[in-house]
XYZ file of C-alpha atoms in Angstrom:
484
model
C -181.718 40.862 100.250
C -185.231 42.448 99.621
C -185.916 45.971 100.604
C -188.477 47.612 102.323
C -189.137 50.835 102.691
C -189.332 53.013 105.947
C -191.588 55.575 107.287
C -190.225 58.783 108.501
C -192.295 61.352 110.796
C -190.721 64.411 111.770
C -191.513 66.702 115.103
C -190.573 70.200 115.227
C -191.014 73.382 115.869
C -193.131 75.942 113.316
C -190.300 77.952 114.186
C -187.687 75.695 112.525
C -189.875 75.198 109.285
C -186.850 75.912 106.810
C -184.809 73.993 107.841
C -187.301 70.971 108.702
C -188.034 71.397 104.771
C -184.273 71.652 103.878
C -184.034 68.612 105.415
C -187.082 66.780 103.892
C -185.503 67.701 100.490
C -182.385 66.183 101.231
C -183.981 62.981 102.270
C -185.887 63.163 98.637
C -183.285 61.012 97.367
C -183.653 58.330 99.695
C -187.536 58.270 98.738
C -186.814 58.336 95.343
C -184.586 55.249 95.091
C -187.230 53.369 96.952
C -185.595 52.739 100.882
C -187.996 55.503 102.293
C -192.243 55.132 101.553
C -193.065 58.859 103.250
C -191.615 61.650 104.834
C -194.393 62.786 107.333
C -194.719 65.985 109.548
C -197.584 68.031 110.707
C -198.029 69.638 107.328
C -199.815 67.033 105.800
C -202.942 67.164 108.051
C -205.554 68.311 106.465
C -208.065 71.222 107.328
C -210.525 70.084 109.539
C -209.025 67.059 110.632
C -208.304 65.494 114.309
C -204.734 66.968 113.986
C -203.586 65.352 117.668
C -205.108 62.263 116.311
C -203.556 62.254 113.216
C -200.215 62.916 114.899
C -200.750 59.926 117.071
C -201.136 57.675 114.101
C -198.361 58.830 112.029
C -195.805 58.789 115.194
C -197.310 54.805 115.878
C -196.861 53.781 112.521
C -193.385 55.446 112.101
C -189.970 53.712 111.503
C -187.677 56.445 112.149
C -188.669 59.699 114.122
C -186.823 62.624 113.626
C -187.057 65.323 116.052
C -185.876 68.385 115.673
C -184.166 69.799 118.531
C -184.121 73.516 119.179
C -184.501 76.001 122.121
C -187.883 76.759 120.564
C -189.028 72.980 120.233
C -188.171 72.390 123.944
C -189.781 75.251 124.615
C -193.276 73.500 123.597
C -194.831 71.894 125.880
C -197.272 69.798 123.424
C -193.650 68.553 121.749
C -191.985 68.255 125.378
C -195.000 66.519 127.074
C -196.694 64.507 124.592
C -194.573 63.918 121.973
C -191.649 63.362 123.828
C -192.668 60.578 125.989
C -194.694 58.816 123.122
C -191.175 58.739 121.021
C -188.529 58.050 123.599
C -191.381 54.968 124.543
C -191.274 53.960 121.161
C -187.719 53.868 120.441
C -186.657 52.336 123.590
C -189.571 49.192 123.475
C -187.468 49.098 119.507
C -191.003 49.694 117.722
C -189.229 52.770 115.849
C -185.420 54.341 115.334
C -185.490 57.978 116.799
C -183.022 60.545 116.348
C -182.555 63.892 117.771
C -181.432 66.674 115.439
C -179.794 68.925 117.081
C -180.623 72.249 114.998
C -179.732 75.263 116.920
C -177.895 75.589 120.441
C -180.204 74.509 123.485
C -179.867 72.668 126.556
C -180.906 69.466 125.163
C -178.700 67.167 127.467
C -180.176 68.264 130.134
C -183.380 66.197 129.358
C -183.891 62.482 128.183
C -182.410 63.002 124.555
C -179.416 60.980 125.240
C -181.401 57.457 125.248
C -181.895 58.344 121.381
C -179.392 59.097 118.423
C -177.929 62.398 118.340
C -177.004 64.073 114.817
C -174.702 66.096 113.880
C -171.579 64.392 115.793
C -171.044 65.296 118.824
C -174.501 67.187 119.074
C -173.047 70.173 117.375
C -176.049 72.456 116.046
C -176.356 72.899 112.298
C -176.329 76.990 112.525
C -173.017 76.270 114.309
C -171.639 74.889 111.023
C -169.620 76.301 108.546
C -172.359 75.308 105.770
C -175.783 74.371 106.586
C -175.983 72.056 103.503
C -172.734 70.021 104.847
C -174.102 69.732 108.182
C -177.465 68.704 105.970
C -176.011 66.378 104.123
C -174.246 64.647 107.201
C -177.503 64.117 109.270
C -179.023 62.485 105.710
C -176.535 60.108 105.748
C -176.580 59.186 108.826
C -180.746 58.851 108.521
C -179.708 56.413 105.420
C -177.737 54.236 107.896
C -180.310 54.065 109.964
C -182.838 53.091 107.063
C -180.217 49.923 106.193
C -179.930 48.807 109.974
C -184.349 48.893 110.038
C -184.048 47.287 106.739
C -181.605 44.371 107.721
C -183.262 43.793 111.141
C -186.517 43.221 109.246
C -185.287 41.107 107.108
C -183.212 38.784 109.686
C -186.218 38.862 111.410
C -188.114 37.196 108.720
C -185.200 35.093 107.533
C -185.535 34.422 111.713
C -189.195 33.013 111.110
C -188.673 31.422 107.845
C -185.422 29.851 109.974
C -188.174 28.326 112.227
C -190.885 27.380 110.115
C -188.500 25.126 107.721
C -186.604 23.650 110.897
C -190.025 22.394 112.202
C -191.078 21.388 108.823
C -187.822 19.790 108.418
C -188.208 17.768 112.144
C -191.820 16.473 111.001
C -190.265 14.837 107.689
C -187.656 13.734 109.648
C -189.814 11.631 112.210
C -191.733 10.687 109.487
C -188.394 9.455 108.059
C -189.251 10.918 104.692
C -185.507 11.337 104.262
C -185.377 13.291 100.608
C -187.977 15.363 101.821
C -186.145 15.953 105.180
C -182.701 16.676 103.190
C -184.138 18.965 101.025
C -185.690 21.435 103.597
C -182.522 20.821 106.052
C -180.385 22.168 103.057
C -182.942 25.025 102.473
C -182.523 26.045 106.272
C -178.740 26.011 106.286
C -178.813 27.871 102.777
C -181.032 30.640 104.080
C -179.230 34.279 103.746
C -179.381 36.105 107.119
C -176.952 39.142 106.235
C -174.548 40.179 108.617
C -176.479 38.401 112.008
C -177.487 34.957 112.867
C -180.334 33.750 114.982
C -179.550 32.945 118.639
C -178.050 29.103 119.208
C -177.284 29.117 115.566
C -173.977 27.048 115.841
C -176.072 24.755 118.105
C -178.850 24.702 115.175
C -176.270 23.992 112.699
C -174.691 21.491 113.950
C -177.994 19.663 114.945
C -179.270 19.980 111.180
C -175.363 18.870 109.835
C -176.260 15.501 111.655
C -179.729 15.231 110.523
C -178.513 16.044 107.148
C -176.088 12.820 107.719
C -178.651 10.452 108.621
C -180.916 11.321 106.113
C -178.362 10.836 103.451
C -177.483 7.580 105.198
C -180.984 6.113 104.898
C -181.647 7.798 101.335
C -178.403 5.566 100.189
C -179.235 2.625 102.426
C -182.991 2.627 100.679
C -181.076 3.180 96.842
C -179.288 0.228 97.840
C -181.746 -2.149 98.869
C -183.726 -1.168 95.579
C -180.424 -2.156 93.984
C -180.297 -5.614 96.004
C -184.042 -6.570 95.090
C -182.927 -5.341 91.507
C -179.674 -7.620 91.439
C -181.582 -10.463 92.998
C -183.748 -10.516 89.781
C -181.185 -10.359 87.513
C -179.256 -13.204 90.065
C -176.642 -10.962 89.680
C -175.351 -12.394 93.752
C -171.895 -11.166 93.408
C -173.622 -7.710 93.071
C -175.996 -8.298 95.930
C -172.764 -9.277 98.236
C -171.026 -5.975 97.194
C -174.518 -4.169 97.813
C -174.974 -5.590 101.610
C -171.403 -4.597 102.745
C -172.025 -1.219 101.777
C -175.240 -1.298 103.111
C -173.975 -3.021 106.386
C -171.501 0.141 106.739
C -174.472 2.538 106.898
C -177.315 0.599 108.804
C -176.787 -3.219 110.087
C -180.501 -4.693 109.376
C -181.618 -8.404 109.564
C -182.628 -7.723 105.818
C -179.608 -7.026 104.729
C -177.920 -10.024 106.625
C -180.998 -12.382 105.320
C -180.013 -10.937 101.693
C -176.117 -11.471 102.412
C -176.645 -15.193 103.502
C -179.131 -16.148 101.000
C -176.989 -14.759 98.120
C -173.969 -16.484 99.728
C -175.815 -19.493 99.201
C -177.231 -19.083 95.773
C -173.277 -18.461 94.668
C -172.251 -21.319 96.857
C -174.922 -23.495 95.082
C -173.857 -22.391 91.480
C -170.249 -22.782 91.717
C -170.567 -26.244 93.476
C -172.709 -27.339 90.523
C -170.194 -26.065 88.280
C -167.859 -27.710 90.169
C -169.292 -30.765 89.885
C -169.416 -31.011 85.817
C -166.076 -30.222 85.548
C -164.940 -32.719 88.347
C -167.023 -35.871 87.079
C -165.663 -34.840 83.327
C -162.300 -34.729 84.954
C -161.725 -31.304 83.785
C -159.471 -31.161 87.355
C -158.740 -27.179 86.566
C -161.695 -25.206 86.152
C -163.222 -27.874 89.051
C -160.705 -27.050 91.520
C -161.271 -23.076 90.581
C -165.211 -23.736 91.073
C -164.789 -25.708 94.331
C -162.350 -22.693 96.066
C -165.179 -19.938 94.874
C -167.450 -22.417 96.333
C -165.902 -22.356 99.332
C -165.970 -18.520 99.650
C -169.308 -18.415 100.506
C -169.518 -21.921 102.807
C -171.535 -21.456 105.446
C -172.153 -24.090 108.276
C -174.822 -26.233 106.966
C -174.033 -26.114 103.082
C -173.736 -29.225 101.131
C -171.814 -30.858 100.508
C -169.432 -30.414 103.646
C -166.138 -28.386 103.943
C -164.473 -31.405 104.245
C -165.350 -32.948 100.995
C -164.824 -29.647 98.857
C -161.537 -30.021 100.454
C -161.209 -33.292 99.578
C -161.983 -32.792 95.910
C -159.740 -29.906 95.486
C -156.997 -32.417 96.639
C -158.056 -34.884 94.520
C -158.014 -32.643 91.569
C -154.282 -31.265 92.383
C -153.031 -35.202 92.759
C -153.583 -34.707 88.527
C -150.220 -32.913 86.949
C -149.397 -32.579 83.760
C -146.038 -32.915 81.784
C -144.899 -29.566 80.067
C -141.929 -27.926 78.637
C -139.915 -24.779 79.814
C -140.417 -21.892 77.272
C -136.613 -21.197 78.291
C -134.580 -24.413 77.671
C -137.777 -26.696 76.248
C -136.738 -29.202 78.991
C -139.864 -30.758 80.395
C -141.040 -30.758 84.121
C -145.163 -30.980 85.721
C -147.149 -28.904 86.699
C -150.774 -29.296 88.844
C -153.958 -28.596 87.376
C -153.524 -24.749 88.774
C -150.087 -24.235 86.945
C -148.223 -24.684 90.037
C -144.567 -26.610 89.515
C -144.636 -29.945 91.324
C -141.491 -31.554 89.260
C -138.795 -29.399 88.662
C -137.865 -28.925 84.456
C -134.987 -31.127 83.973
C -136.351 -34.043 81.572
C -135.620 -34.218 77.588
C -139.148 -35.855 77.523
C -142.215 -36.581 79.715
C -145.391 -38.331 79.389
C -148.696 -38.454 81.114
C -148.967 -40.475 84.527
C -150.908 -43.891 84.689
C -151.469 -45.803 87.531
C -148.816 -43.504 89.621
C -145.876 -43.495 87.181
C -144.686 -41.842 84.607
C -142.530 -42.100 81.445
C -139.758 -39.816 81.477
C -136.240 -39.424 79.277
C -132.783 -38.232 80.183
C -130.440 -38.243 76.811
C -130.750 -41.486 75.057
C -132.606 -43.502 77.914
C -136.177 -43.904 79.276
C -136.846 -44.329 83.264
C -140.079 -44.260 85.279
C -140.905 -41.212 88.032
C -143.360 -41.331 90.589
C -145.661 -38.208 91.395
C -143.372 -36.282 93.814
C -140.811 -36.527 91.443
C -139.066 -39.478 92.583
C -137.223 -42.033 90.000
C -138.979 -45.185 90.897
C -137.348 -47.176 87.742
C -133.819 -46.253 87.188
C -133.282 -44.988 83.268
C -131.809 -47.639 81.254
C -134.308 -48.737 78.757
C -134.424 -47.187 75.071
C -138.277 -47.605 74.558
C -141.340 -48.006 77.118
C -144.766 -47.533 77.155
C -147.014 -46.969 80.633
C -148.061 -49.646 82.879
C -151.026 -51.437 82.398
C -152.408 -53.619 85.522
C -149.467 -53.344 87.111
C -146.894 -54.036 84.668
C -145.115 -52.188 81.401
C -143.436 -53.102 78.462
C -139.737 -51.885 77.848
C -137.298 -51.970 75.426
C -133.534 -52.737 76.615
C -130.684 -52.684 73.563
C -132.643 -53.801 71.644
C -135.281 -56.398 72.730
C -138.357 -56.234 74.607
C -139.486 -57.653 78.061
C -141.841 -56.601 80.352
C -141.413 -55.004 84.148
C -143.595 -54.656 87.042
C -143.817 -51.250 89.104
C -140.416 -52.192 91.139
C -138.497 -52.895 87.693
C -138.212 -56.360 88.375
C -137.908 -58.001 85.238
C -141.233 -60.673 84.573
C -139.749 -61.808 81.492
C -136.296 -61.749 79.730
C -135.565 -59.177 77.142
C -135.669 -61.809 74.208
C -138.691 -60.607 71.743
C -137.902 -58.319 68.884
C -141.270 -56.566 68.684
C -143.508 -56.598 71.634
C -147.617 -54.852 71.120
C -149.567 -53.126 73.961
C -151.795 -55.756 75.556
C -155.363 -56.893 74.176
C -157.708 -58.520 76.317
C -154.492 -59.801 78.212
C -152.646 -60.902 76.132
C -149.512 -58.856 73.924
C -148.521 -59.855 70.574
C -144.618 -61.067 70.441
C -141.855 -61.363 67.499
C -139.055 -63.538 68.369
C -136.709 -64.624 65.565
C -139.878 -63.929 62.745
C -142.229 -65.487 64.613
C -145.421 -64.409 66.534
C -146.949 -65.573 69.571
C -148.915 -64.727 72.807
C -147.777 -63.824 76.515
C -149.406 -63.153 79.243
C -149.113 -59.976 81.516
C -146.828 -61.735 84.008
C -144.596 -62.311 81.143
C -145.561 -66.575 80.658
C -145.771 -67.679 76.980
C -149.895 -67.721 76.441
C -149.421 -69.288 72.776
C -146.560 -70.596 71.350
C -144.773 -68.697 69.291
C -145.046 -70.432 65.729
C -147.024 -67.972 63.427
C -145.544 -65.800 60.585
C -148.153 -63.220 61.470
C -150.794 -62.025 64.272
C -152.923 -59.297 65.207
C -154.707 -58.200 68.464
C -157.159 -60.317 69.817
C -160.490 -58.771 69.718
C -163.635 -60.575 71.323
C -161.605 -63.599 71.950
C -160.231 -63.844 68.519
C -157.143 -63.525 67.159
C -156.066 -63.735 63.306
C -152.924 -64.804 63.074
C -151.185 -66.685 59.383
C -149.430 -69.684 58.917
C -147.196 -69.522 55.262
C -149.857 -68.156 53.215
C -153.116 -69.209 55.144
C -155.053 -66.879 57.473
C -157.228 -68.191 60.178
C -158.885 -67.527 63.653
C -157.627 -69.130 67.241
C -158.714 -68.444 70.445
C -157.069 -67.185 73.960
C -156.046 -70.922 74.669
C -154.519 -71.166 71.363
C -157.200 -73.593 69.666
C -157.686 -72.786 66.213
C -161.790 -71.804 65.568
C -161.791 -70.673 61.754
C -159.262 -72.932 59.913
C -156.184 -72.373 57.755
C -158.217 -72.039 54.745
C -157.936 -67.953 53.907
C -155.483 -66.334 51.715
């Protein structure tokens, strides 16, 4: 807190000089170490000078009057009339401190003395004391506390102006919702030292600014934020921009920030639907089906494509499991495209679905499951291979035939070797010879050669005893029996 010093006058009688000048030297100290400017009395006039005047300023411009009280200074009636009135005027109206000193014994409460201080306690007179200087020294003190109370009541009542000056200041950044601006001076009013008083209404002042200070830091975050939106927005950062506008939302609920929600909603929506897409139409059925449920995490009404055929691809994409072992007993089982168990682990071996079923083993014997797990084709073959147009090739003991999807039997199991069909038609050994059958197990071309391959664009090469030549899907021969 910053000092300032007082001015003293004294009033006395010429008859109390000593001591008046006992007591200015006591008082010396409190001049030296700055907290009094001058210690006045009628001394200091100068010859020829208005002396009543001169009085009259020094009394007006006076912090603390001290007046000397004594049978002789009551006694005066320039100190009882003039002086008197002008100080007990002064000090009542709070323009100056004044304190009566009671020096010697006198009737002093019989006039107005008691609206002032009185020193020595209790009125008693200094002569009355044991030792002057203690009695001295008492009254200097007591002249120091009252140079601290002027000193602290000036300066609340300038901390009591500045108070009001930044509060207003403060009010006309807030209505001009300069919000940093605003903060800063509310923080400078709230921070402002008043010593041991506070204005009037301060609580009510305080708690006004507290919720000013609130708001402000409410909009100075909601503004940092939508710089951070705009920011994101160029970086298409729209997970970020999301994030931003709920925080934002919690603080101030603006059409901007519900225009910036929706519109990164639908950039996110649009990038994880094309995503989405790739993977779907390259039948990569895991990362599509993750795409499509982001996707649908920001659907709104209107997106394309509909809700309903997200949904629709997601279930498409889970129809597709996958054979694969348990880490525990390496027994095989399938999982969806998310890793979620949709046939329990219980099969020595497993192979990929086509057209529905799938090729599964138990010990020594091959059977056929359906998606949900379900053995469709009871195991009792020792080799298979998947269906193809609606019918597969097994192996039973030790000959092939060929089953459709109930396990009916379209041929008998009489063919030693049987290959995966061509254009058709599968190769056939029976008894060292090769021929043709169709899918529904009928003999295409006889089965006379010592040796045939696949057909390929309507040709087969097949060998009869050491001659290789071409024939046909009906069996006619095109390139002759001429090549070794």
């Amino acid at each position: 807190m910053q000092q300032e010093t007082v001015n003293v006058f004294i009033a006395y009688s010429r008859k109390d000089q000593e001591i008046k000048d006992k007591l200015k030297t006591a008082l010396k100290v409190l001049q030296r170490v700055g907290h009094i400017d001058s210690i006045w009395d009628d001394s200091a006039i100068e010859a020829g000078a208005e002396w009543e005047r001169a009085i009259h300023n020094q009394l007006d411009s006076a912090d603390i009057i001290l007046l000397l009280v004594s049978p002789d200074f009551l006694a005066s009636d320039y100190s009882f009339e003039k002086e008197m009135s002008r100080v007990i005027k002064a000090h009542v109206e709070g323009n100056a401190k004044a304190i009566s000193v009671i020096l010697r014994p006198c009737l002093w409460e019989n006039v107005d003395l008691k609206k002032l201080y009185i020193t020595p306690s209790e009125g008693k007179p200094i002569t009355n004391w044991k030792r002057e200087d203690d009695a001295i020294n008492e009254i200097a003190k007591f002249v120091e506390e009252i140079v601290h109370k002027i000193q602290e009541d000036r300066f609340f009542k300038e901390q009591q102006k500045k108070f009001m000056f930044l509060f207003k200041r403060a009010e006309v950044y807030f209505r001009k919702a300069n919000w940093i601006e605003a903060l800063d001076t509310y923080e400078e009013v709230l921070n402002l030292n008043f010593g041991s008083q506070k204005p009037p209404l301060y609580p009510t002042y305080k708690e006004c600014i507290n919720k000013r200070k609130d708001e402000c830091q409410k909009n100075i975050d909601y503004l940092r934020i939508e710089e951070e939106i705009h920011s994101s927005f160029q970086r298409e950062d729209y997970i970020k921009v999301i994030s931003l506008c709920e925080k934002a939302s919690l603080l101030k609920n603006t059409q901007l920030i519900e225009e910036s929600k929706t519109k990164a909603n639908n950039a996110l929506f649009n990038q994880f639907i094309e995503k989405a897409d790739k993977s779907f139409l390259a039948m990569k059925w895991e990362s599509s089906i993750i795409s499509y449920k982001n996707a649908l995490k920001h659907y709104k009404e209107g997106n394309t494509p509909h809700e309903e055929t997200i949904l629709k691809r997601i279930e498409f994409g889970l129809l597709h499991v996958y054979p694969k072992p348990n880490e525990r007993d390496g027994k095989f089982g399938y999982v969806n495209t998310i890793g979620e168990i949709v046939i329990p682990y219980e099969y020595d071996e497993a192979y990929d679905f086509k057209e529905g079923f799938a090729i599964v083993k138990k010990g020594d014997t091959i059977g056929f499951i359906d998606k949900l797990g379900k053995i469709v084709i009871p195991f009792q073959f020792q080799d298979a291979s998947n269906f193809d147009g609606g019918v597969a090739k097994v192996k039973k003991g030790i000959k092939w035939g060929i089953i459709d999807k109930t396990g009916t039997s379209l041929t008998s199991f009489e063919y030693d070797e049987m290959s995966d069909f061509s254009e058709g038609l599968a190769r056939v050994r029976k008894e060292n010879k090769w021929g043709f059958i169709y899918k529904m197990g009928k003999v295409a071309i006889p089965i006379e050669y010592d040796e045939a391959y696949d057909f390929s664009e309507g040709l087969a090469r097949v060998r009869k005893a050491s001659k290789f030549g071409f024939i046909n899907q009906l069996g006619e021969t095109i390139i002759p029996f001429d090549f070794d």
